[in-house]
Amino acid sequence: DDQNVGMQLHAVKALQKVHGSRELPESLSLTLMEMLETSPNSALRIEVLELLTRSEVARQELAMIYERATTDENSFIRNRAKNGLNEMDQSVPLEELK
């Protein structure tokens, strides 16, 4: 909830260490999704995307995360999301996830 982007960035990095590849609590996942969509800071959105995609999120949620990130203003985030969708599509067609 801190308005300081530096503090938010440190918090997300700490969460990466705490949660690793484990599933995130739903409330935290929703908060991170909101940050991914609304934060004006690209570095923060990149770290949030990393945390969301490293955790053992259900594949449907992961597809949704990537789809939302494909419209990000930052080209790195858009590219990473598109690559993630392509990788998922190669293993399981996206139509089967919806």
mmCIF file with all atom_site columns, C-alpha atoms in Angstrom:
data_model
loop_
_atom_site.group_PDB
_atom_site.id
_atom_site.type_symbol
_atom_site.label_atom_id
_atom_site.label_alt_id
_atom_site.label_comp_id
_atom_site.label_asym_id
_atom_site.label_entity_id
_atom_site.label_seq_id
_atom_site.pdbx_PDB_ins_code
_atom_site.Cartn_x
_atom_site.Cartn_y
_atom_site.Cartn_z
_atom_site.occupancy
_atom_site.B_iso_or_equiv
_atom_site.pdbx_formal_charge
_atom_site.auth_seq_id
_atom_site.auth_comp_id
_atom_site.auth_asym_id
_atom_site.auth_atom_id
_atom_site.pdbx_PDB_model_num
ATOM 1  C CA . ASP A 1 1  ? 0.000   0.000   0.000   1.00 0.00 ? 1  ASP A CA 1
ATOM 2  C CA . ASP A 1 2  ? 3.027   2.289   0.261   1.00 0.00 ? 2  ASP A CA 1
ATOM 3  C CA . GLN A 1 3  ? 2.906   5.022   -2.392  1.00 0.00 ? 3  GLN A CA 1
ATOM 4  C CA . ASN A 1 4  ? 6.688   4.994   -2.796  1.00 0.00 ? 4  ASN A CA 1
ATOM 5  C CA . VAL A 1 5  ? 7.495   2.969   -5.922  1.00 0.00 ? 5  VAL A CA 1
ATOM 6  C CA . GLY A 1 6  ? 10.897  2.022   -4.509  1.00 0.00 ? 6  GLY A CA 1
ATOM 7  C CA . MET A 1 7  ? 9.240   0.477   -1.470  1.00 0.00 ? 7  MET A CA 1
ATOM 8  C CA . GLN A 1 8  ? 6.737   -1.342  -3.680  1.00 0.00 ? 8  GLN A CA 1
ATOM 9  C CA . LEU A 1 9  ? 9.596   -2.709  -5.786  1.00 0.00 ? 9  LEU A CA 1
ATOM 10 C CA . HIS A 1 10 ? 11.432  -3.960  -2.689  1.00 0.00 ? 10 HIS A CA 1
ATOM 11 C CA . ALA A 1 11 ? 8.232   -5.573  -1.431  1.00 0.00 ? 11 ALA A CA 1
ATOM 12 C CA . VAL A 1 12 ? 7.672   -7.417  -4.721  1.00 0.00 ? 12 VAL A CA 1
ATOM 13 C CA . LYS A 1 13 ? 11.289  -8.628  -4.732  1.00 0.00 ? 13 LYS A CA 1
ATOM 14 C CA . ALA A 1 14 ? 10.878  -9.855  -1.164  1.00 0.00 ? 14 ALA A CA 1
ATOM 15 C CA . LEU A 1 15 ? 7.686   -11.672 -2.152  1.00 0.00 ? 15 LEU A CA 1
ATOM 16 C CA . GLN A 1 16 ? 9.632   -13.401 -4.932  1.00 0.00 ? 16 GLN A CA 1
ATOM 17 C CA . LYS A 1 17 ? 12.004  -14.783 -2.322  1.00 0.00 ? 17 LYS A CA 1
ATOM 18 C CA . VAL A 1 18 ? 9.223   -15.782 0.061   1.00 0.00 ? 18 VAL A CA 1
ATOM 19 C CA . HIS A 1 19 ? 6.884   -17.382 -2.460  1.00 0.00 ? 19 HIS A CA 1
ATOM 20 C CA . GLY A 1 20 ? 9.407   -18.707 -4.966  1.00 0.00 ? 20 GLY A CA 1
ATOM 21 C CA . SER A 1 21 ? 7.488   -21.002 -7.261  1.00 0.00 ? 21 SER A CA 1
ATOM 22 C CA . ARG A 1 22 ? 4.650   -21.666 -4.821  1.00 0.00 ? 22 ARG A CA 1
ATOM 23 C CA . GLU A 1 23 ? 1.094   -20.612 -5.491  1.00 0.00 ? 23 GLU A CA 1
ATOM 24 C CA . LEU A 1 24 ? 0.251   -17.104 -4.354  1.00 0.00 ? 24 LEU A CA 1
ATOM 25 C CA . PRO A 1 25 ? -2.703  -16.401 -2.073  1.00 0.00 ? 25 PRO A CA 1
ATOM 26 C CA . GLU A 1 26 ? -5.660  -15.195 -4.133  1.00 0.00 ? 26 GLU A CA 1
ATOM 27 C CA . SER A 1 27 ? -5.767  -11.770 -2.473  1.00 0.00 ? 27 SER A CA 1
ATOM 28 C CA . LEU A 1 28 ? -2.074  -11.207 -3.227  1.00 0.00 ? 28 LEU A CA 1
ATOM 29 C CA . SER A 1 29 ? -2.501  -12.406 -6.789  1.00 0.00 ? 29 SER A CA 1
ATOM 30 C CA . LEU A 1 30 ? -5.367  -9.947  -7.314  1.00 0.00 ? 30 LEU A CA 1
ATOM 31 C CA . THR A 1 31 ? -3.309  -7.092  -5.862  1.00 0.00 ? 31 THR A CA 1
ATOM 32 C CA . LEU A 1 32 ? -0.387  -7.938  -8.125  1.00 0.00 ? 32 LEU A CA 1
ATOM 33 C CA . MET A 1 33 ? -2.682  -8.134  -11.158 1.00 0.00 ? 33 MET A CA 1
ATOM 34 C CA . GLU A 1 34 ? -3.964  -4.660  -10.343 1.00 0.00 ? 34 GLU A CA 1
ATOM 35 C CA . MET A 1 35 ? -0.393  -3.378  -10.012 1.00 0.00 ? 35 MET A CA 1
ATOM 36 C CA . LEU A 1 36 ? 0.506   -4.945  -13.366 1.00 0.00 ? 36 LEU A CA 1
ATOM 37 C CA . GLU A 1 37 ? -2.369  -3.130  -15.015 1.00 0.00 ? 37 GLU A CA 1
ATOM 38 C CA . THR A 1 38 ? -2.205  0.233   -13.268 1.00 0.00 ? 38 THR A CA 1
ATOM 39 C CA . SER A 1 39 ? 1.325   1.013   -12.097 1.00 0.00 ? 39 SER A CA 1
ATOM 40 C CA . PRO A 1 40 ? 2.979   3.768   -14.127 1.00 0.00 ? 40 PRO A CA 1
ATOM 41 C CA . ASN A 1 41 ? 6.418   2.335   -13.249 1.00 0.00 ? 41 ASN A CA 1
ATOM 42 C CA . SER A 1 42 ? 7.790   -0.138  -15.824 1.00 0.00 ? 42 SER A CA 1
ATOM 43 C CA . ALA A 1 43 ? 10.374  -1.648  -13.470 1.00 0.00 ? 43 ALA A CA 1
ATOM 44 C CA . LEU A 1 44 ? 7.668   -2.443  -10.943 1.00 0.00 ? 44 LEU A CA 1
ATOM 45 C CA . ARG A 1 45 ? 5.413   -3.980  -13.616 1.00 0.00 ? 45 ARG A CA 1
ATOM 46 C CA . ILE A 1 46 ? 8.313   -6.144  -14.843 1.00 0.00 ? 46 ILE A CA 1
ATOM 47 C CA . GLU A 1 47 ? 8.967   -7.486  -11.331 1.00 0.00 ? 47 GLU A CA 1
ATOM 48 C CA . VAL A 1 48 ? 5.254   -8.077  -10.757 1.00 0.00 ? 48 VAL A CA 1
ATOM 49 C CA . LEU A 1 49 ? 5.035   -10.008 -14.034 1.00 0.00 ? 49 LEU A CA 1
ATOM 50 C CA . GLU A 1 50 ? 8.034   -12.111 -12.970 1.00 0.00 ? 50 GLU A CA 1
ATOM 51 C CA . LEU A 1 51 ? 6.449   -12.916 -9.627  1.00 0.00 ? 51 LEU A CA 1
ATOM 52 C CA . LEU A 1 52 ? 3.092   -13.798 -11.142 1.00 0.00 ? 52 LEU A CA 1
ATOM 53 C CA . THR A 1 53 ? 4.592   -16.051 -13.801 1.00 0.00 ? 53 THR A CA 1
ATOM 54 C CA . ARG A 1 54 ? 7.038   -17.830 -11.477 1.00 0.00 ? 54 ARG A CA 1
ATOM 55 C CA . SER A 1 55 ? 4.401   -18.850 -9.004  1.00 0.00 ? 55 SER A CA 1
ATOM 56 C CA . GLU A 1 56 ? 2.403   -21.996 -9.577  1.00 0.00 ? 56 GLU A CA 1
ATOM 57 C CA . VAL A 1 57 ? -0.643  -20.165 -10.822 1.00 0.00 ? 57 VAL A CA 1
ATOM 58 C CA . ALA A 1 58 ? -3.301  -22.189 -12.585 1.00 0.00 ? 58 ALA A CA 1
ATOM 59 C CA . ARG A 1 59 ? -2.624  -22.224 -16.325 1.00 0.00 ? 59 ARG A CA 1
ATOM 60 C CA . GLN A 1 60 ? -5.847  -20.325 -17.019 1.00 0.00 ? 60 GLN A CA 1
ATOM 61 C CA . GLU A 1 61 ? -4.750  -17.540 -14.714 1.00 0.00 ? 61 GLU A CA 1
ATOM 62 C CA . LEU A 1 62 ? -1.305  -17.502 -16.297 1.00 0.00 ? 62 LEU A CA 1
ATOM 63 C CA . ALA A 1 63 ? -2.858  -17.118 -19.744 1.00 0.00 ? 63 ALA A CA 1
ATOM 64 C CA . MET A 1 64 ? -4.973  -14.239 -18.425 1.00 0.00 ? 64 MET A CA 1
ATOM 65 C CA . ILE A 1 65 ? -1.885  -12.593 -16.916 1.00 0.00 ? 65 ILE A CA 1
ATOM 66 C CA . TYR A 1 66 ? -0.016  -12.844 -20.199 1.00 0.00 ? 66 TYR A CA 1
ATOM 67 C CA . GLU A 1 67 ? -2.996  -11.618 -22.226 1.00 0.00 ? 67 GLU A CA 1
ATOM 68 C CA . ARG A 1 68 ? -3.346  -8.534  -20.049 1.00 0.00 ? 68 ARG A CA 1
ATOM 69 C CA . ALA A 1 69 ? 0.383   -7.853  -20.223 1.00 0.00 ? 69 ALA A CA 1
ATOM 70 C CA . THR A 1 70 ? 0.396   -7.948  -24.054 1.00 0.00 ? 70 THR A CA 1
ATOM 71 C CA . THR A 1 71 ? -1.206  -4.499  -24.020 1.00 0.00 ? 71 THR A CA 1
ATOM 72 C CA . ASP A 1 72 ? 1.367   -2.962  -21.653 1.00 0.00 ? 72 ASP A CA 1
ATOM 73 C CA . GLU A 1 73 ? 2.980   0.295   -22.780 1.00 0.00 ? 73 GLU A CA 1
ATOM 74 C CA . ASN A 1 74 ? 6.439   -1.155  -22.097 1.00 0.00 ? 74 ASN A CA 1
ATOM 75 C CA . SER A 1 75 ? 7.808   -3.154  -25.053 1.00 0.00 ? 75 SER A CA 1
ATOM 76 C CA . PHE A 1 76 ? 9.806   -5.528  -22.818 1.00 0.00 ? 76 PHE A CA 1
ATOM 77 C CA . ILE A 1 77 ? 6.676   -6.501  -20.906 1.00 0.00 ? 77 ILE A CA 1
ATOM 78 C CA . ARG A 1 78 ? 4.624   -6.886  -24.105 1.00 0.00 ? 78 ARG A CA 1
ATOM 79 C CA . ASN A 1 79 ? 7.327   -9.049  -25.685 1.00 0.00 ? 79 ASN A CA 1
ATOM 80 C CA . ARG A 1 80 ? 7.708   -11.229 -22.595 1.00 0.00 ? 80 ARG A CA 1
ATOM 81 C CA . ALA A 1 81 ? 3.950   -11.740 -22.415 1.00 0.00 ? 81 ALA A CA 1
ATOM 82 C CA . LYS A 1 82 ? 3.698   -12.631 -26.107 1.00 0.00 ? 82 LYS A CA 1
ATOM 83 C CA . ASN A 1 83 ? 6.558   -15.118 -25.755 1.00 0.00 ? 83 ASN A CA 1
ATOM 84 C CA . GLY A 1 84 ? 4.855   -16.640 -22.713 1.00 0.00 ? 84 GLY A CA 1
ATOM 85 C CA . LEU A 1 85 ? 1.607   -17.030 -24.640 1.00 0.00 ? 85 LEU A CA 1
ATOM 86 C CA . ASN A 1 86 ? 3.464   -18.627 -27.544 1.00 0.00 ? 86 ASN A CA 1
ATOM 87 C CA . GLU A 1 87 ? 5.149   -21.110 -25.211 1.00 0.00 ? 87 GLU A CA 1
ATOM 88 C CA . MET A 1 88 ? 1.817   -21.970 -23.612 1.00 0.00 ? 88 MET A CA 1
ATOM 89 C CA . ASP A 1 89 ? 0.135   -22.302 -26.991 1.00 0.00 ? 89 ASP A CA 1
ATOM 90 C CA . GLN A 1 90 ? 2.773   -24.807 -28.096 1.00 0.00 ? 90 GLN A CA 1
ATOM 91 C CA . SER A 1 91 ? 2.047   -27.045 -25.129 1.00 0.00 ? 91 SER A CA 1
ATOM 92 C CA . VAL A 1 92 ? -1.728  -26.569 -24.775 1.00 0.00 ? 92 VAL A CA 1
ATOM 93 C CA . PRO A 1 93 ? -3.919  -24.659 -27.242 1.00 0.00 ? 93 PRO A CA 1
ATOM 94 C CA . LEU A 1 94 ? -5.267  -21.508 -25.579 1.00 0.00 ? 94 LEU A CA 1
ATOM 95 C CA . GLU A 1 95 ? -8.787  -22.367 -26.701 1.00 0.00 ? 95 GLU A CA 1
ATOM 96 C CA . GLU A 1 96 ? -8.724  -25.347 -24.335 1.00 0.00 ? 96 GLU A CA 1
ATOM 97 C CA . LEU A 1 97 ? -7.855  -23.064 -21.399 1.00 0.00 ? 97 LEU A CA 1
ATOM 98 C CA . LYS A 1 98 ? -10.891 -20.806 -21.793 1.00 0.00 ? 98 LYS A CA 1
#
